[in-house]
Amino acid sequence: NAGVMQNPRHLVRRRGQEARLRCSPMKGHSHVYWYRQLPEEGLKFMVYLQKENIIDESGMPKERFSAEFPKEGPSILRIQQVVRGDSAAYFCASSPPRPGGRSYEQYFGPGTRLTVT
Amino acid sequence: KNEVEQSPQNLTAQEGEFITINCSYSVGISALHWLQQHPGGGIVSLFMLSSGKKKHGRLIATINIQEKHSSLHITASHPRDSAVYICAVGGSGNTPLVFGKGTRLSVIA
């Protein structure tokens, strides 16, 4: 059972370009979370998705950022018109369905390191 | 004030020492997570606990729900334990994780 996969591992974009980050959850996991780690800072929640639904996007910047988790394929975090301040490590995590609102362990991907030049 | 506070921020230990990292939180939670982030950046989930104590190899995690406090202990520390240890708390249902700033541990041979 492969772990959480993220690609690319490293991404370099010039200011104004678009960045697309992909996350494939573990097999059987239907919950995906995106987190951002700015240089020298802690992890911050961005968005929580289930298949075809955004459950909580309270941590997403209001502009330029969007996320999806389609019925088929990986979850995508999309950053339009990137700026230098978007340079960070973006981690994806997944967890299994959680009936009854229980918390489940989250399994993290290796992260995508985005550098905006 | 952060909802999740870790101490110490940095810790240097000699190989073989017993290590304790503390985490205090101010919100109601359903579970607390301890994560390990290696110098290469990858994150590994060490423990998820909602009460009592869990042990895995040389790692022990405890939580006191009434005091809103958790500790991560490493026995017989080794240089390969050098990493950033992160405490995160989550509520029930769809509440997202809230992270501490991490404790940077260096174990010297």
Coordinates of C-alpha atoms in Angstrom, one line a residue:
Chain A
N1 CA 0.0 0.0 0.0
A2 CA 1.8 3.1 -1.2
G3 CA 1.9 6.1 1.0
V4 CA 0.6 9.6 0.2
M5 CA 2.2 10.7 -3.0
Q6 CA 2.9 14.3 -4.0
N7 CA 4.3 15.7 -7.1
P8 CA 6.3 17.4 -8.1
R9 CA 8.7 17.3 -5.1
H10 CA 10.3 20.6 -6.2
L11 CA 8.7 23.3 -8.3
V12 CA 10.2 26.5 -9.5
R13 CA 8.0 29.2 -10.9
R14 CA 8.5 32.8 -11.9
R15 CA 6.4 35.5 -10.5
G16 CA 3.0 35.6 -12.2
Q17 CA 3.0 32.0 -13.4
E18 CA 0.7 29.3 -12.1
A19 CA 1.7 26.4 -9.8
R20 CA -0.2 23.1 -9.7
L21 CA 0.6 20.7 -6.9
R22 CA -0.8 17.2 -6.9
C23 CA -1.6 14.8 -4.1
S24 CA -2.6 11.2 -4.3
P25 CA -4.0 10.0 -1.0
M26 CA -3.3 6.5 0.4
K27 CA -5.5 3.8 -0.9
G28 CA -8.9 3.8 0.8
H29 CA -8.5 7.3 2.1
S30 CA -11.2 9.7 1.1
H31 CA -10.1 12.8 3.1
V32 CA -7.3 15.1 2.0
Y33 CA -5.8 18.0 3.8
W34 CA -3.4 20.6 2.5
Y35 CA -0.9 22.4 4.8
R36 CA 1.6 25.1 4.1
Q37 CA 5.0 25.5 5.9
L38 CA 6.6 28.9 5.3
P39 CA 10.3 29.1 5.8
E40 CA 11.2 29.0 9.5
E41 CA 7.5 28.8 10.5
G42 CA 5.2 26.0 11.6
L43 CA 2.6 24.1 9.6
K44 CA -0.6 25.9 8.8
F45 CA -3.9 24.3 7.7
M46 CA -5.1 25.4 4.3
V47 CA -8.0 23.3 3.2
Y48 CA -9.8 20.0 3.9
L49 CA -11.5 18.1 1.1
Q50 CA -13.4 14.9 0.5
K51 CA -14.1 13.5 -2.9
E52 CA -15.7 16.3 -5.0
N53 CA -16.3 18.4 -1.9
I54 CA -14.5 21.2 -0.1
I55 CA -15.3 20.7 3.6
D56 CA -13.2 23.5 5.1
E57 CA -11.2 26.1 3.3
S58 CA -10.8 28.5 6.2
G59 CA -7.0 28.5 5.9
M60 CA -6.9 29.3 2.2
P61 CA -5.9 32.7 1.1
K62 CA -9.0 34.3 -0.5
E63 CA -7.4 35.1 -3.8
R64 CA -5.3 33.1 -6.2
F65 CA -5.5 29.8 -4.3
S66 CA -7.9 27.0 -5.1
A67 CA -8.2 23.3 -4.4
E68 CA -10.1 20.4 -5.8
F69 CA -10.4 16.7 -5.2
P70 CA -12.2 15.2 -8.2
K71 CA -14.0 11.9 -8.2
E72 CA -11.1 10.4 -10.2
G73 CA -7.5 11.4 -9.9
P74 CA -5.4 13.3 -7.4
S75 CA -6.2 16.3 -5.4
I76 CA -4.9 19.5 -6.9
L77 CA -3.8 22.7 -5.1
R78 CA -3.6 25.5 -7.6
I79 CA -1.9 28.8 -7.1
Q80 CA -2.4 31.4 -9.8
Q81 CA -0.1 34.4 -10.4
V82 CA 2.4 33.2 -7.9
V83 CA 4.4 35.8 -5.8
R84 CA 7.6 35.4 -3.8
G85 CA 5.6 35.0 -0.6
D86 CA 4.1 31.8 -1.9
S87 CA 7.5 30.1 -1.7
A88 CA 7.0 27.4 0.9
A89 CA 6.7 23.7 1.4
Y90 CA 3.2 22.4 0.7
F91 CA 2.2 19.2 2.4
C92 CA -0.7 17.0 1.7
A93 CA -2.1 14.5 4.2
S94 CA -4.8 11.9 4.0
S95 CA -7.0 10.0 6.4
P96 CA -9.7 7.3 6.0
P97 CA -13.4 8.0 6.3
R98 CA -14.3 8.9 9.8
P99 CA -17.7 7.8 10.8
G100 CA -19.1 9.4 13.9
G101 CA -16.8 12.4 13.7
R102 CA -13.8 10.5 15.2
S103 CA -10.4 11.8 14.6
Y104 CA -8.1 9.6 12.6
E105 CA -4.4 9.6 12.1
Q106 CA -3.3 11.7 9.2
Y107 CA -0.6 10.3 6.8
F108 CA 1.6 13.0 5.3
G109 CA 3.1 13.1 1.8
P110 CA 6.7 14.2 1.2
G111 CA 5.7 17.7 0.3
T112 CA 6.2 20.0 -2.6
R113 CA 8.8 22.7 -2.2
L114 CA 7.7 25.7 -4.3
T115 CA 10.2 28.4 -5.1
V116 CA 9.1 31.5 -6.7
T117 CA 11.8 33.5 -8.4
Chain B
K1 CA -1.1 33.5 22.3
N2 CA -0.8 30.3 20.2
E3 CA -3.4 27.6 20.8
V4 CA -0.6 25.1 20.9
E5 CA 2.6 25.8 22.8
Q6 CA 5.7 23.6 22.7
S7 CA 8.7 23.6 24.9
P8 CA 11.6 23.8 24.6
Q9 CA 12.0 25.3 21.1
N10 CA 15.5 23.9 20.8
L11 CA 17.1 21.0 22.6
T12 CA 20.6 19.5 22.3
A13 CA 21.2 16.2 24.0
Q14 CA 24.1 13.7 24.3
E15 CA 23.5 10.3 22.9
G16 CA 21.8 8.1 25.4
E17 CA 20.0 10.8 27.3
F18 CA 16.4 10.7 28.2
I19 CA 14.5 13.5 26.4
T20 CA 11.2 15.1 27.1
I21 CA 9.3 17.5 24.9
N22 CA 6.2 19.2 26.2
C23 CA 3.0 20.4 24.5
S24 CA 0.3 22.5 26.1
Y25 CA -2.9 23.5 24.3
S26 CA -5.8 25.8 25.1
V27 CA -8.6 24.5 23.0
G28 CA -10.9 21.5 23.5
I29 CA -9.7 18.5 21.4
S30 CA -10.6 15.0 20.5
A31 CA -7.0 13.9 19.7
L32 CA -3.4 15.1 19.9
H33 CA -0.8 14.2 17.3
W34 CA 2.9 14.0 17.6
L35 CA 4.8 14.4 14.3
Q36 CA 8.4 14.1 13.3
Q37 CA 10.0 16.2 10.6
H38 CA 13.4 15.2 9.4
P39 CA 16.0 17.5 8.1
G40 CA 15.0 16.5 4.6
G41 CA 11.6 17.9 5.3
G42 CA 9.4 14.7 5.3
I43 CA 6.8 14.4 8.0
V44 CA 6.0 11.2 9.8
S45 CA 3.1 10.7 12.2
L46 CA 4.4 9.2 15.4
F47 CA 1.4 9.1 17.7
M48 CA -2.2 10.0 17.8
L49 CA -3.7 9.9 21.3
S50 CA -6.8 11.1 23.1
S51 CA -6.0 9.7 26.6
G52 CA -3.4 8.0 28.6
K53 CA -0.2 6.8 27.2
K54 CA 1.2 5.2 24.0
K55 CA 4.6 3.6 23.4
H56 CA 6.4 2.7 20.2
G57 CA 9.9 1.5 20.5
R58 CA 11.9 4.1 22.4
L59 CA 9.2 6.7 22.0
I60 CA 6.5 7.3 24.7
A61 CA 3.7 9.8 24.4
T62 CA 1.4 10.8 27.3
I63 CA -1.6 13.1 27.5
N64 CA -3.4 14.7 30.4
I65 CA -6.8 15.9 29.1
Q66 CA -7.7 17.7 32.3
E67 CA -4.4 19.7 32.3
K68 CA -4.4 20.0 28.5
H69 CA -0.9 18.8 28.3
S70 CA 1.1 16.2 26.5
S71 CA 4.7 15.0 26.6
L72 CA 6.8 13.1 24.2
H73 CA 9.6 11.1 25.7
I74 CA 12.6 9.5 23.9
T75 CA 14.6 7.0 25.8
A76 CA 18.2 6.2 25.0
S77 CA 18.4 9.0 22.5
H78 CA 20.4 8.5 19.3
P79 CA 21.8 10.9 16.7
R80 CA 19.2 9.6 14.2
D81 CA 16.5 11.0 16.5
S82 CA 17.6 14.5 15.5
A83 CA 14.6 16.1 13.9
V84 CA 11.9 18.6 14.6
Y85 CA 9.1 17.3 16.7
I86 CA 5.7 18.8 16.2
C87 CA 2.6 18.7 18.4
A88 CA -0.8 19.1 16.7
V89 CA -4.3 19.1 18.1
G90 CA -7.6 18.4 16.4
G91 CA -11.2 18.6 17.4
S92 CA -13.8 16.1 16.4
G93 CA -15.4 15.9 13.1
N94 CA -14.1 18.3 10.5
T95 CA -12.0 20.6 12.7
P96 CA -8.6 21.1 11.1
L97 CA -5.3 20.4 13.0
V98 CA -3.6 23.2 14.8
F99 CA 0.1 22.9 15.0
G100 CA 2.7 23.9 17.5
K101 CA 5.9 25.6 16.2
G102 CA 7.9 22.5 16.8
T103 CA 10.9 21.5 18.9
R104 CA 14.2 21.1 17.2
L105 CA 16.1 18.3 18.7
S106 CA 19.8 17.6 18.1
V107 CA 21.4 14.5 19.6
I108 CA 25.1 14.5 19.6
A109 CA 27.2 11.3 19.6

